[in-house]
Amino acid sequence: MYRYKEIYSDIKRDILRNHYRAGSAMPTQEALAHKYKVSRLTLRKSLQLLSDEGLIYSQQGSGTIVRSQIANNNGELLPLDLPIGTTYTHRDQKITSKILLFSARLPDENEQKNLRIAANEPIYEIKRVRYRDGKHYSFEHTIMPTRIAPLDKKILAGSIYDYLGVKKNIFMTDARRVVYAQAATEESSQALAVTVGTPLLVIEQIAYDQKGDAFEYSTSQFVEDHSKFVVDVHRSEYW
């Protein structure tokens, strides 16, 4: 990966983890260039990517400012365009998990394609129900190569992303998400305590780490009236 993309991913992660807080000024370009040991030109390319995503902007006399996201006072509007997980987006709420399946096996063709792995590379298969303040929130089906990190049920009961970040220095910096509607099957209806055929919102995701490697392929199903998602659109060029 190009150095400026690595720096972009690192700063983006710091923004999403509130190291650089919304509405506040970031360190100067000189300070950031010194921190990452790169030229100002390389750093500007990193900052341009962040600006293109609407995460930062330049303010005359104040430097580079972290952009505030759309207000979300009711806690229901979740950012669909940012690479963060359930626990992060609900820091003020209690997120718990019920593990329905945790096993290891070889991947099928679709999983090989999405994770860019060989047919003989073992994967974890994880099915969890996530609860928000004790209420059904989502039904997750996750596929992850076993080489990424050793997992156990204690880890799965909490946040996998927090574990990967703290213990393995693996962060989701990018993700490809496909959103669609689907009727609840027998399995998902039991997991979410709804009737078969109930409309569900499905988010299919491939998550990438700071090196650009795919480390997770998952689908998360949500009951229609339990969650709302938002995408902030930023236009970087005018014509």
Short mmCIF file of C-alpha atoms in Angstrom, two decimals:
data_model
loop_
_atom_site.label_atom_id
_atom_site.label_comp_id
_atom_site.label_asym_id
_atom_site.label_seq_id
_atom_site.Cartn_x
_atom_site.Cartn_y
_atom_site.Cartn_z
CA MET A 1 0.00 0.00 0.00
CA TYR A 2 1.21 3.52 -0.78
CA ARG A 3 2.48 5.45 2.23
CA TYR A 4 -0.08 8.25 1.85
CA LYS A 5 -2.90 5.68 1.95
CA GLU A 6 -1.48 4.16 5.14
CA ILE A 7 -1.41 7.61 6.73
CA TYR A 8 -4.95 8.31 5.50
CA SER A 9 -6.16 5.05 7.10
CA ASP A 10 -4.36 5.81 10.37
CA ILE A 11 -5.76 9.35 10.67
CA LYS A 12 -9.22 8.15 9.64
CA ARG A 13 -9.14 5.54 12.39
CA ASP A 14 -8.16 8.22 14.92
CA ILE A 15 -11.08 10.38 13.79
CA LEU A 16 -13.56 7.51 14.05
CA ARG A 17 -12.23 6.57 17.51
CA ASN A 18 -12.62 10.21 18.64
CA HIS A 19 -8.89 10.76 19.09
CA TYR A 20 -9.44 13.80 16.87
CA ARG A 21 -12.81 15.13 17.98
CA ALA A 22 -15.50 16.60 15.73
CA GLY A 23 -15.33 20.38 15.53
CA SER A 24 -11.75 20.56 16.80
CA ALA A 25 -8.59 21.43 14.92
CA MET A 26 -6.18 18.68 13.99
CA PRO A 27 -2.42 19.01 14.49
CA THR A 28 -0.69 21.18 11.92
CA GLN A 29 0.50 19.67 8.66
CA GLU A 30 4.05 20.24 9.85
CA ALA A 31 3.39 18.26 13.04
CA LEU A 32 1.65 15.43 11.18
CA ALA A 33 4.41 15.24 8.57
CA HIS A 34 6.95 14.99 11.39
CA LYS A 35 4.89 12.33 13.19
CA TYR A 36 4.66 10.10 10.11
CA LYS A 37 8.15 11.03 8.82
CA VAL A 38 6.93 12.03 5.36
CA SER A 39 7.02 15.14 3.21
CA ARG A 40 4.27 17.77 3.33
CA LEU A 41 3.35 16.71 -0.21
CA THR A 42 2.71 13.12 0.85
CA LEU A 43 0.71 14.26 3.86
CA ARG A 44 -1.47 16.55 1.73
CA LYS A 45 -2.44 13.58 -0.43
CA SER A 46 -3.60 11.78 2.72
CA LEU A 47 -5.56 14.79 3.92
CA GLN A 48 -7.15 15.18 0.50
CA LEU A 49 -8.60 11.68 0.75
CA LEU A 50 -10.06 12.53 4.15
CA SER A 51 -11.48 15.77 2.78
CA ASP A 52 -13.01 13.95 -0.18
CA GLU A 53 -14.86 11.71 2.29
CA GLY A 54 -16.17 14.72 4.18
CA LEU A 55 -14.29 13.88 7.38
CA ILE A 56 -12.21 17.06 7.50
CA TYR A 57 -12.19 20.54 5.98
CA SER A 58 -9.85 23.53 5.88
CA GLN A 59 -10.77 26.72 7.69
CA GLN A 60 -8.77 29.86 7.08
CA GLY A 61 -6.92 30.87 10.21
CA SER A 62 -7.81 27.66 12.04
CA GLY A 63 -6.15 24.95 9.97
CA THR A 64 -7.68 21.53 9.37
CA ILE A 65 -10.94 20.87 11.23
CA VAL A 66 -12.64 17.53 11.92
CA ARG A 67 -16.10 17.79 10.42
CA SER A 68 -19.09 17.23 12.71
CA GLN A 69 -21.43 14.53 11.51
CA ILE A 70 -25.17 15.01 11.19
CA ALA A 71 -26.71 15.23 14.65
CA ASN A 72 -28.27 12.04 15.88
CA ASN A 73 -30.09 12.87 19.08
CA ASN A 74 -32.28 9.79 19.23
CA GLY A 75 -29.41 7.33 18.75
CA GLU A 76 -31.19 5.53 15.90
CA LEU A 77 -29.49 6.98 12.82
CA LEU A 78 -26.37 4.92 12.27
CA PRO A 79 -23.66 5.88 9.76
CA LEU A 80 -23.76 3.45 6.87
CA ASP A 81 -20.71 4.92 5.16
CA LEU A 82 -18.21 4.69 8.02
CA PRO A 83 -16.15 1.59 8.82
CA ILE A 84 -17.21 1.06 12.44
CA GLY A 85 -19.09 -1.67 14.26
CA THR A 86 -22.15 -2.07 16.46
CA THR A 87 -20.41 -1.54 19.80
CA TYR A 88 -18.73 1.65 18.60
CA THR A 89 -21.94 3.18 17.25
CA HIS A 90 -23.77 2.44 20.51
CA ARG A 91 -21.14 3.42 23.09
CA ASP A 92 -23.87 4.89 25.31
CA GLN A 93 -25.95 1.69 25.26
CA LYS A 94 -25.40 -1.85 26.50
CA ILE A 95 -24.59 -4.25 23.67
CA THR A 96 -24.68 -7.96 24.46
CA SER A 97 -24.44 -11.07 22.32
CA LYS A 98 -25.89 -14.57 22.22
CA ILE A 99 -23.73 -17.05 20.34
CA LEU A 100 -25.74 -19.43 18.17
CA LEU A 101 -22.86 -21.00 16.25
CA PHE A 102 -19.08 -20.95 16.55
CA SER A 103 -17.12 -23.42 14.45
CA ALA A 104 -14.26 -23.76 11.99
CA ARG A 105 -14.43 -25.23 8.49
CA LEU A 106 -13.19 -24.73 4.93
CA PRO A 107 -14.69 -21.91 2.84
CA ASP A 108 -17.15 -22.31 -0.01
CA GLU A 109 -16.52 -20.66 -3.39
CA ASN A 110 -18.38 -17.46 -2.52
CA GLU A 111 -16.43 -17.03 0.72
CA GLN A 112 -13.15 -17.69 -1.09
CA LYS A 113 -13.99 -15.00 -3.62
CA ASN A 114 -15.06 -12.35 -1.11
CA LEU A 115 -12.16 -12.93 1.29
CA ARG A 116 -9.61 -13.65 -1.46
CA ILE A 117 -8.51 -16.88 0.18
CA ALA A 118 -7.64 -20.36 -1.05
CA ALA A 119 -9.99 -23.33 -0.84
CA ASN A 120 -7.83 -24.99 1.82
CA GLU A 121 -7.62 -22.01 4.18
CA PRO A 122 -9.75 -22.61 7.30
CA ILE A 123 -12.32 -20.07 8.41
CA TYR A 124 -14.39 -19.31 11.48
CA GLU A 125 -18.15 -19.37 11.03
CA ILE A 126 -19.96 -17.28 13.64
CA LYS A 127 -23.66 -16.67 14.16
CA ARG A 128 -24.68 -14.22 16.87
CA VAL A 129 -27.76 -12.36 18.01
CA ARG A 130 -26.88 -8.84 19.16
CA TYR A 131 -29.01 -7.10 21.77
CA ARG A 132 -29.19 -3.35 22.41
CA ASP A 133 -30.24 -2.55 25.97
CA GLY A 134 -31.74 -6.02 26.22
CA LYS A 135 -33.79 -5.79 23.00
CA HIS A 136 -33.19 -7.74 19.78
CA TYR A 137 -31.00 -5.67 17.49
CA SER A 138 -29.42 -7.84 14.79
CA PHE A 139 -28.65 -11.36 13.64
CA GLU A 140 -25.07 -11.62 12.41
CA HIS A 141 -23.48 -14.30 10.28
CA THR A 142 -19.71 -13.77 10.11
CA ILE A 143 -16.98 -15.55 8.15
CA MET A 144 -13.36 -14.83 9.11
CA PRO A 145 -10.08 -16.59 8.27
CA THR A 146 -8.71 -18.34 11.36
CA ARG A 147 -5.23 -16.91 10.69
CA ILE A 148 -6.50 -13.40 11.54
CA ALA A 149 -6.65 -14.12 15.26
CA PRO A 150 -7.50 -16.90 17.73
CA LEU A 151 -11.11 -16.44 18.83
CA ASP A 152 -13.13 -17.98 21.63
CA LYS A 153 -16.64 -17.61 23.02
CA LYS A 154 -15.53 -15.03 25.59
CA ILE A 155 -14.31 -12.76 22.80
CA LEU A 156 -17.44 -13.36 20.74
CA ALA A 157 -19.63 -12.36 23.67
CA GLY A 158 -18.18 -8.85 23.38
CA SER A 159 -16.84 -6.81 20.47
CA ILE A 160 -14.68 -8.68 17.97
CA TYR A 161 -13.49 -5.39 16.48
CA ASP A 162 -12.35 -4.08 19.86
CA TYR A 163 -10.43 -7.32 20.48
CA LEU A 164 -8.76 -7.20 17.07
CA GLY A 165 -7.80 -3.56 17.53
CA VAL A 166 -6.44 -3.81 21.07
CA LYS A 167 -4.82 -7.24 20.93
CA LYS A 168 -3.86 -7.63 17.26
CA ASN A 169 -3.61 -4.05 15.98
CA ILE A 170 -6.11 -4.88 13.23
CA PHE A 171 -8.62 -2.14 12.43
CA MET A 172 -11.43 -1.98 9.91
CA THR A 173 -10.47 1.04 7.85
CA ASP A 174 -12.60 0.31 4.79
CA ALA A 175 -15.66 -1.75 3.97
CA ARG A 176 -17.85 -2.64 1.01
CA ARG A 177 -21.52 -2.81 1.99
CA VAL A 178 -24.52 -3.96 0.03
CA VAL A 179 -27.94 -3.16 1.50
CA TYR A 180 -31.12 -4.98 0.57
CA ALA A 181 -34.45 -6.22 1.95
CA GLN A 182 -35.19 -9.86 2.67
CA ALA A 183 -38.02 -11.82 4.26
CA ALA A 184 -37.18 -13.54 7.55
CA THR A 185 -36.41 -17.23 7.21
CA GLU A 186 -37.08 -19.84 9.87
CA GLU A 187 -33.57 -19.30 11.24
CA SER A 188 -33.57 -15.51 11.28
CA SER A 189 -37.14 -15.33 12.61
CA GLN A 190 -36.16 -17.43 15.63
CA ALA A 191 -33.00 -15.38 16.17
CA LEU A 192 -34.83 -12.03 16.06
CA ALA A 193 -38.11 -13.19 17.63
CA VAL A 194 -40.24 -12.24 14.62
CA THR A 195 -42.57 -14.25 12.41
CA VAL A 196 -41.37 -15.95 9.24
CA GLY A 197 -41.73 -13.56 6.30
CA THR A 198 -41.21 -10.39 8.33
CA PRO A 199 -39.32 -7.81 6.23
CA LEU A 200 -35.68 -7.49 7.35
CA LEU A 201 -33.00 -5.00 6.41
CA VAL A 202 -29.82 -6.85 5.42
CA ILE A 203 -26.30 -5.39 5.26
CA GLU A 204 -23.77 -7.59 3.50
CA GLN A 205 -20.21 -6.50 4.22
CA ILE A 206 -16.62 -7.19 3.32
CA ALA A 207 -14.32 -5.53 5.86
CA TYR A 208 -10.73 -4.50 5.09
CA ASP A 209 -7.88 -3.75 7.47
CA GLN A 210 -5.32 -0.93 7.29
CA LYS A 211 -3.23 -2.97 4.85
CA GLY A 212 -6.15 -3.37 2.46
CA ASP A 213 -6.64 -7.07 3.23
CA ALA A 214 -10.14 -8.51 3.58
CA PHE A 215 -10.56 -10.05 7.04
CA GLU A 216 -14.33 -10.44 7.38
CA TYR A 217 -17.30 -11.35 5.21
CA SER A 218 -20.60 -10.96 6.99
CA THR A 219 -24.33 -10.39 6.75
CA SER A 220 -26.29 -8.58 9.44
CA GLN A 221 -30.08 -8.67 9.50
CA PHE A 222 -32.16 -6.02 11.26
CA VAL A 223 -35.86 -5.83 12.11
CA GLU A 224 -37.36 -3.01 10.05
CA ASP A 225 -38.49 -0.79 12.94
CA HIS A 226 -35.44 -1.27 15.16
CA SER A 227 -32.74 0.55 13.19
CA LYS A 228 -32.30 3.43 10.79
CA PHE A 229 -29.16 4.14 8.79
CA VAL A 230 -27.88 7.32 7.21
CA VAL A 231 -25.34 8.18 4.52
CA ASP A 232 -23.82 11.66 4.49
CA VAL A 233 -23.03 12.67 0.91
CA HIS A 234 -20.09 15.01 0.38
CA ARG A 235 -19.40 16.62 -2.98
CA SER A 236 -15.73 17.34 -3.38
CA GLU A 237 -15.81 18.87 -6.88
CA TYR A 238 -18.11 21.36 -8.54
CA TRP A 239 -18.89 21.75 -12.21
#
